[in-house]
XYZ file of N, CA and C in Angstrom:
468
model
N 0.577 -1.744 -0.114
C 0.369 0.097 -0.243
C 0.814 1.552 -0.060
N 2.205 1.198 0.783
C 2.779 2.315 0.724
C 3.507 2.638 -0.568
N 3.727 1.675 -1.311
C 4.177 1.871 -2.683
C 3.151 2.437 -3.763
N 1.583 2.232 -3.260
C 0.643 2.704 -4.375
C 0.638 4.017 -3.871
N 0.775 4.802 -2.694
C 0.806 5.917 -2.464
C 2.415 6.798 -2.895
N 3.081 5.742 -3.055
C 4.361 6.379 -3.215
C 4.295 7.000 -4.747
N 3.536 5.946 -5.421
C 3.913 6.218 -7.448
C 2.554 7.475 -6.813
N 1.346 7.282 -6.339
C 0.483 8.488 -6.735
C 0.528 9.737 -6.433
N 2.001 9.716 -5.294
C 2.065 11.413 -5.021
C 3.268 11.519 -6.916
N 4.450 10.396 -6.874
C 4.527 10.976 -8.420
C 3.748 11.533 -9.141
N 2.864 10.596 -9.276
C 2.620 10.902 -10.928
C 1.626 12.150 -10.106
N 1.284 12.609 -9.318
C 0.064 14.064 -8.584
C 1.415 14.751 -9.442
N 2.717 14.884 -8.987
C 3.981 15.389 -8.955
C 4.105 15.985 -10.603
N 4.032 14.960 -11.463
C 4.085 15.113 -12.985
C 3.208 15.588 -12.992
N 1.906 15.353 -12.851
C 0.711 15.536 -13.324
C 0.371 17.467 -13.332
N 1.054 18.187 -12.032
C 1.098 19.356 -11.783
C 2.063 19.944 -12.502
N 3.678 19.457 -12.452
C 4.434 19.695 -13.652
C 3.840 19.936 -15.071
N 3.409 18.753 -15.324
C 2.678 19.240 -16.622
C 1.599 20.086 -16.762
N 1.062 20.292 -16.065
C -0.111 21.540 -16.192
C 0.487 22.651 -16.150
N 1.658 22.646 -15.339
C 2.509 24.160 -15.342
C 3.346 24.145 -16.482
N 3.592 23.473 -16.957
C 4.135 23.167 -18.328
C 2.929 24.065 -19.776
N 2.222 23.253 -19.764
C 0.859 23.659 -20.441
C 0.480 25.809 -20.104
N 0.403 25.730 -18.876
C 0.157 27.060 -18.670
C 1.337 27.801 -19.020
N 2.295 27.760 -18.572
C 3.566 29.222 -18.666
C 3.158 29.099 -20.906
N 3.577 27.293 -20.999
C 3.451 27.878 -23.034
C 2.497 28.447 -23.702
N 1.224 28.485 -22.874
C -0.255 29.231 -22.865
C 0.346 30.735 -23.014
N 0.757 30.902 -22.127
C 0.912 32.402 -21.060
C 2.089 33.033 -22.403
N 3.082 32.322 -22.466
C 4.436 32.703 -23.562
C 3.381 33.035 -24.816
N 2.519 32.346 -25.798
C 1.870 32.661 -26.655
C 1.185 33.879 -26.236
N 0.242 33.913 -25.659
C -0.742 35.756 -25.303
C -0.066 36.521 -25.338
N 1.328 36.321 -24.732
C 2.814 37.611 -24.159
C 3.165 37.545 -26.031
N 3.017 36.947 -26.599
C 3.739 36.950 -27.962
C 3.080 38.178 -29.042
N 1.334 37.176 -28.903
C 0.431 37.619 -29.150
C -0.015 39.375 -29.133
N 0.361 39.442 -27.882
C -0.101 40.788 -27.300
C 0.875 41.383 -28.070
N 2.090 41.196 -27.825
C 3.306 42.224 -28.630
C 2.930 41.939 -30.058
N 2.871 41.787 -30.749
C 2.596 41.382 -32.278
C 2.019 42.467 -32.561
N 0.398 42.383 -31.761
C -0.775 43.400 -31.739
C -0.361 44.830 -31.152
N 0.720 44.615 -30.511
C 0.967 45.964 -30.039
C 2.621 46.896 -30.624
N 2.872 45.818 -31.686
C 3.421 46.171 -32.787
C 2.347 46.560 -33.858
N 1.892 45.920 -34.206
C 0.588 46.514 -35.535
C -0.325 48.059 -35.083
N -0.595 47.834 -33.604
C -1.009 49.214 -32.990
C -0.090 50.537 -33.154
N 1.048 50.068 -32.824
C 2.405 51.194 -32.996
C 2.315 51.653 -34.526
N 2.495 50.796 -35.102
C 2.420 51.145 -36.763
C 1.464 51.969 -37.403
N 0.388 51.774 -37.250
C -1.105 51.849 -37.272
C -0.517 53.459 -37.224
N -0.914 53.468 -35.308
C -0.664 54.409 -34.756
C 0.535 56.017 -35.941
N 1.462 55.232 -35.932
C 2.377 55.904 -37.056
C 1.947 56.196 -37.929
N 1.610 55.294 -38.805
C 0.935 56.067 -40.180
C -0.484 56.874 -40.011
N -1.049 57.379 -38.620
C -1.891 58.132 -38.737
C -1.436 58.848 -38.203
N -0.048 59.038 -37.599
C 0.319 60.537 -37.518
C 1.440 61.346 -38.732
N 2.091 60.405 -39.873
C 1.699 60.778 -41.027
C 1.142 61.487 -41.667
N -0.151 61.024 -42.195
C -1.454 61.686 -42.629
C -1.782 62.749 -41.666
N -1.626 62.486 -40.843
C -2.170 64.365 -40.016
C -1.244 64.839 -40.295
N 0.232 64.703 -40.183
C 1.311 65.882 -40.357
C 1.379 66.469 -42.127
N 1.088 65.261 -42.739
C 1.005 65.528 -44.478
C -0.422 66.005 -44.321
N -1.279 65.997 -43.707
C -2.711 67.003 -43.915
C -2.189 68.609 -43.703
N -1.933 67.792 -42.403
C -1.312 70.133 -42.016
C -0.610 70.526 -42.586
N 0.462 69.939 -43.251
C 1.715 70.390 -43.775
C 0.566 71.037 -45.141
N -0.282 70.234 -45.573
C -0.756 70.754 -47.041
C -1.431 72.058 -46.619
N -1.762 71.675 -45.117
C -3.207 72.934 -45.139
C -4.515 72.519 -45.529
N -5.035 71.197 -44.763
C -5.775 70.819 -45.651
C -6.841 70.263 -43.970
N -7.576 70.773 -43.775
C -8.469 70.564 -42.365
C -9.603 69.462 -42.604
N -9.563 68.705 -41.831
C -10.904 67.566 -42.111
C -11.881 68.103 -41.305
N -13.295 68.254 -41.664
C -14.287 68.400 -41.364
C -15.417 66.794 -40.595
N -15.811 67.839 -39.998
C -16.431 66.380 -39.040
C -17.803 65.696 -40.053
N -18.858 66.674 -40.927
C -19.421 66.628 -41.918
C -19.015 66.139 -43.303
N -18.667 65.350 -43.678
C -17.639 64.996 -44.878
C -18.895 64.986 -46.231
N -19.965 64.675 -45.801
C -20.575 64.766 -47.554
C -21.422 66.262 -47.173
N -21.561 67.241 -48.301
C -22.652 68.100 -48.624
C -23.542 68.275 -49.858
N -24.539 68.523 -50.313
C -24.963 68.604 -51.336
C -24.859 69.815 -52.169
N -24.510 69.689 -53.404
C -24.747 71.326 -53.841
C -25.624 71.771 -54.228
N -27.062 72.592 -53.899
C -28.169 72.783 -54.795
C -28.164 74.355 -55.263
N -27.403 75.151 -54.828
C -27.224 76.413 -55.457
C -25.861 76.776 -55.519
N -25.425 77.619 -56.332
C -24.021 78.249 -56.704
C -23.884 79.414 -55.911
N -24.878 79.785 -54.944
C -24.200 81.199 -54.401
C -23.527 80.474 -52.980
N -23.845 80.059 -52.297
C -23.550 79.139 -50.971
C -21.623 78.675 -51.379
N -21.938 77.677 -52.527
C -20.959 77.378 -53.012
C -19.716 78.056 -53.727
N -20.582 79.128 -54.123
C -19.100 79.985 -54.563
C -18.503 81.400 -53.426
N -19.331 80.970 -52.300
C -18.640 81.915 -51.158
C -17.600 81.047 -50.739
N -18.143 80.086 -50.491
C -16.985 78.536 -49.700
C -14.968 78.813 -50.784
N -16.179 78.461 -51.882
C -13.883 78.530 -52.581
C -14.102 79.621 -52.472
N -14.463 80.577 -52.389
C -13.502 82.535 -52.633
C -13.493 82.505 -51.766
N -14.085 81.873 -50.203
C -12.929 82.119 -48.830
C -11.555 81.183 -48.676
N -10.991 80.513 -49.384
C -10.406 80.165 -49.449
C -9.179 80.889 -50.233
N -9.832 82.005 -50.988
C -8.663 82.715 -51.621
C -8.503 84.417 -50.221
N -7.487 84.404 -50.255
C -7.105 85.584 -49.040
C -6.056 86.589 -50.014
N -6.002 86.678 -50.733
C -4.948 87.294 -51.114
C -5.495 88.504 -52.126
N -5.059 89.448 -52.342
C -5.816 90.759 -53.348
C -5.359 90.337 -54.597
N -4.134 89.750 -54.727
C -3.658 89.890 -56.300
C -4.401 88.420 -56.830
N -4.550 87.748 -56.103
C -5.363 86.285 -56.941
C -6.468 86.350 -58.031
N -6.396 85.927 -58.178
C -7.391 85.478 -59.638
C -8.456 84.392 -59.762
N -9.988 84.564 -59.198
C -10.651 83.439 -58.886
C -11.759 83.614 -59.773
N -12.632 82.904 -60.493
C -13.071 82.887 -61.723
C -14.512 81.818 -61.578
N -15.893 81.923 -61.394
C -16.252 80.694 -61.894
C -17.358 80.386 -62.342
N -17.665 80.019 -63.566
C -18.389 79.680 -64.963
C -19.597 78.554 -64.290
N -20.657 78.939 -65.233
C -21.161 77.476 -65.426
C -21.356 77.690 -66.834
N -21.877 76.500 -66.905
C -22.986 76.326 -68.218
C -24.124 75.283 -68.187
N -25.294 74.977 -69.290
C -26.472 74.455 -68.909
C -26.174 73.146 -68.570
N -24.989 72.238 -69.523
C -24.984 70.792 -68.622
C -24.890 70.362 -67.651
N -24.479 71.772 -66.533
C -24.287 71.109 -65.208
C -23.316 71.551 -64.936
N -22.074 71.743 -65.940
C -20.428 71.872 -66.046
C -20.131 73.110 -64.844
N -19.160 73.197 -63.953
C -18.737 74.650 -63.213
C -16.926 74.473 -63.720
N -16.957 75.720 -64.139
C -15.380 75.647 -64.212
C -15.172 77.178 -63.456
N -13.637 76.240 -62.667
C -13.109 77.252 -61.523
C -11.769 77.806 -62.614
N -11.395 78.876 -63.111
C -10.772 78.847 -63.210
C -9.393 80.240 -61.836
N -8.264 79.921 -61.786
C -7.449 80.485 -60.698
C -6.742 80.610 -61.470
N -5.811 81.909 -60.498
C -4.339 82.819 -61.343
C -3.697 83.187 -60.426
N -2.518 83.312 -59.968
C -2.274 83.855 -58.658
C -2.383 82.871 -57.479
N -2.500 81.680 -57.365
C -2.886 81.126 -56.036
C -1.696 79.928 -55.473
N -1.840 79.809 -54.553
C -0.472 79.388 -53.880
C -1.465 77.579 -53.785
N -0.054 76.633 -54.178
C -0.529 75.524 -54.448
C -1.053 74.520 -53.561
N -1.085 75.242 -52.347
C -1.743 74.767 -50.822
C -3.250 74.711 -50.785
N -3.710 75.913 -51.430
C -5.124 76.310 -51.944
C -5.430 75.548 -52.762
N -4.431 75.871 -53.873
C -5.497 74.816 -55.122
C -5.997 73.340 -54.316
N -5.087 72.753 -53.479
C -5.435 71.721 -52.838
C -6.931 71.389 -52.077
N -6.356 72.136 -50.986
C -7.027 72.710 -50.142
C -8.506 72.709 -50.975
N -8.847 74.008 -51.909
C -10.240 73.456 -52.993
C -10.712 72.667 -53.616
N -10.094 71.571 -53.978
C -10.111 70.365 -54.740
C -10.882 69.091 -53.628
N -9.686 69.151 -52.005
C -10.362 68.701 -50.905
C -11.902 69.238 -50.887
N -12.038 70.306 -50.509
C -13.689 70.887 -50.152
C -14.294 70.237 -50.921
N -14.064 70.446 -52.545
C -15.187 70.012 -53.667
C -15.486 68.463 -53.611
N -14.295 67.694 -53.033
C -14.672 65.686 -52.867
C -15.898 65.852 -51.515
N -16.236 66.816 -50.685
C -16.911 66.817 -49.573
C -18.507 66.488 -49.974
N -17.821 67.147 -51.490
C -20.082 66.854 -52.244
C -19.991 65.633 -52.688
N -21.335 64.817 -52.519
C -21.655 64.122 -52.994
C -22.449 63.884 -54.223
N -23.019 65.039 -54.794
C -23.359 65.355 -55.634
C -22.553 66.203 -56.736
N -21.180 66.344 -56.869
C -20.409 67.017 -58.098
C -19.366 65.954 -58.048
N -18.931 66.218 -58.985
C -17.538 65.748 -58.927
C -15.945 66.202 -59.788
N -15.148 66.017 -59.624
C -13.908 66.520 -60.652
C -13.639 66.102 -61.145
N -14.208 66.461 -62.546
C -13.638 65.876 -64.126
C -12.446 66.077 -64.378
N -11.873 66.910 -64.311
C -10.294 67.759 -64.561
C -10.019 68.320 -63.989
N -8.423 68.667 -63.908
C -7.451 69.529 -63.091
C -6.493 70.051 -63.980
N -6.101 71.206 -63.957
C -5.050 71.622 -65.217
C -4.385 72.795 -64.351
N -3.224 72.121 -63.514
C -2.627 73.345 -62.882
C -0.997 73.546 -63.483
N -0.607 74.937 -63.932
C 0.352 75.693 -64.008
C 1.025 76.684 -63.375
N 2.569 76.119 -63.565
C 3.349 77.181 -62.892
C 3.467 78.034 -63.298
N 3.562 79.512 -61.795
C 3.119 80.809 -62.824
C 4.459 80.983 -62.596
N 4.921 82.284 -63.388
C 5.720 83.216 -63.219
C 6.891 83.448 -61.794
N 6.062 83.415 -61.263
C 6.206 83.847 -59.871
C 6.054 82.936 -59.126
N 7.402 82.950 -58.343
C 7.711 81.761 -57.649
C 6.377 81.109 -56.394
N 5.942 79.962 -56.113
C 4.746 79.459 -55.204
C 3.776 79.583 -55.535
N 3.191 80.270 -56.978
C 2.306 80.633 -57.016
C 2.101 79.588 -58.258
N 0.294 79.803 -58.816
C 0.178 78.164 -59.748
C -1.017 79.342 -60.849
N -1.414 78.824 -61.813
C -2.788 79.433 -62.299
C -3.319 77.590 -62.883
N -4.620 78.444 -63.103
C -4.955 76.807 -64.120
C -7.097 76.945 -63.734
N -6.646 75.209 -64.389
C -8.855 75.729 -64.299
C -9.039 73.669 -63.602
N -9.621 73.877 -62.573
C -10.607 72.413 -61.820
C -12.290 72.852 -62.620
N -11.991 71.752 -63.690
C -13.570 71.483 -63.912
C -14.817 70.412 -63.172
N -15.437 70.876 -63.005
C -16.625 70.218 -61.725
C -17.582 70.006 -62.946
N -18.280 68.146 -62.763
C -19.725 67.817 -63.362
C -20.659 67.602 -62.042
N -21.522 68.081 -62.562
C -22.970 67.573 -61.339
C -23.608 66.091 -61.852
N -23.881 65.844 -61.179
C -24.091 63.999 -61.091
C -25.247 64.154 -61.055
N -26.245 63.408 -62.398
C -27.448 63.500 -62.511
C -28.762 62.792 -61.335
N -29.070 62.258 -61.417
C -30.325 61.995 -60.364
C -29.899 60.657 -59.880
N -29.137 60.262 -61.031
C -28.981 58.386 -60.684
C -27.533 58.243 -60.495
N -26.682 59.119 -60.373
C -25.285 59.577 -59.244
C -24.358 59.020 -60.411
N -24.501 58.830 -61.921
C -23.295 59.282 -62.261
C -22.926 60.155 -62.849
């Protein structure tokens, strides 16, 4: 009987050690997965910071309400004109009967043109058809045209 208790005690010790090995290997596996997730989170954070700094460098402001509806030209023209704060800049907005809106500009900073294009993309019922940007004789300024087309009721 004494031998049975002795071997039972050894078996119990072996089972406890085996359970300890299983639990520790599972803990190591969880720790490595957490480390991988932490690295992915860090990379995602770095990418978000990069795009945030790029947007700040290009003077693009993020808007909380990303979709607007283009219904009349008056408010749209005022919003586009609000980007231009230089009295030497030239900005003309014209419309044709086919729903084509043409914005021509001269003596405008390139970053402001990017702001205007970014602003236009917040409207769901118009889209940018073409963009032509040319370097101006004066350094840092550009001239060109942005053509916008109104979408029809089908969204095309």
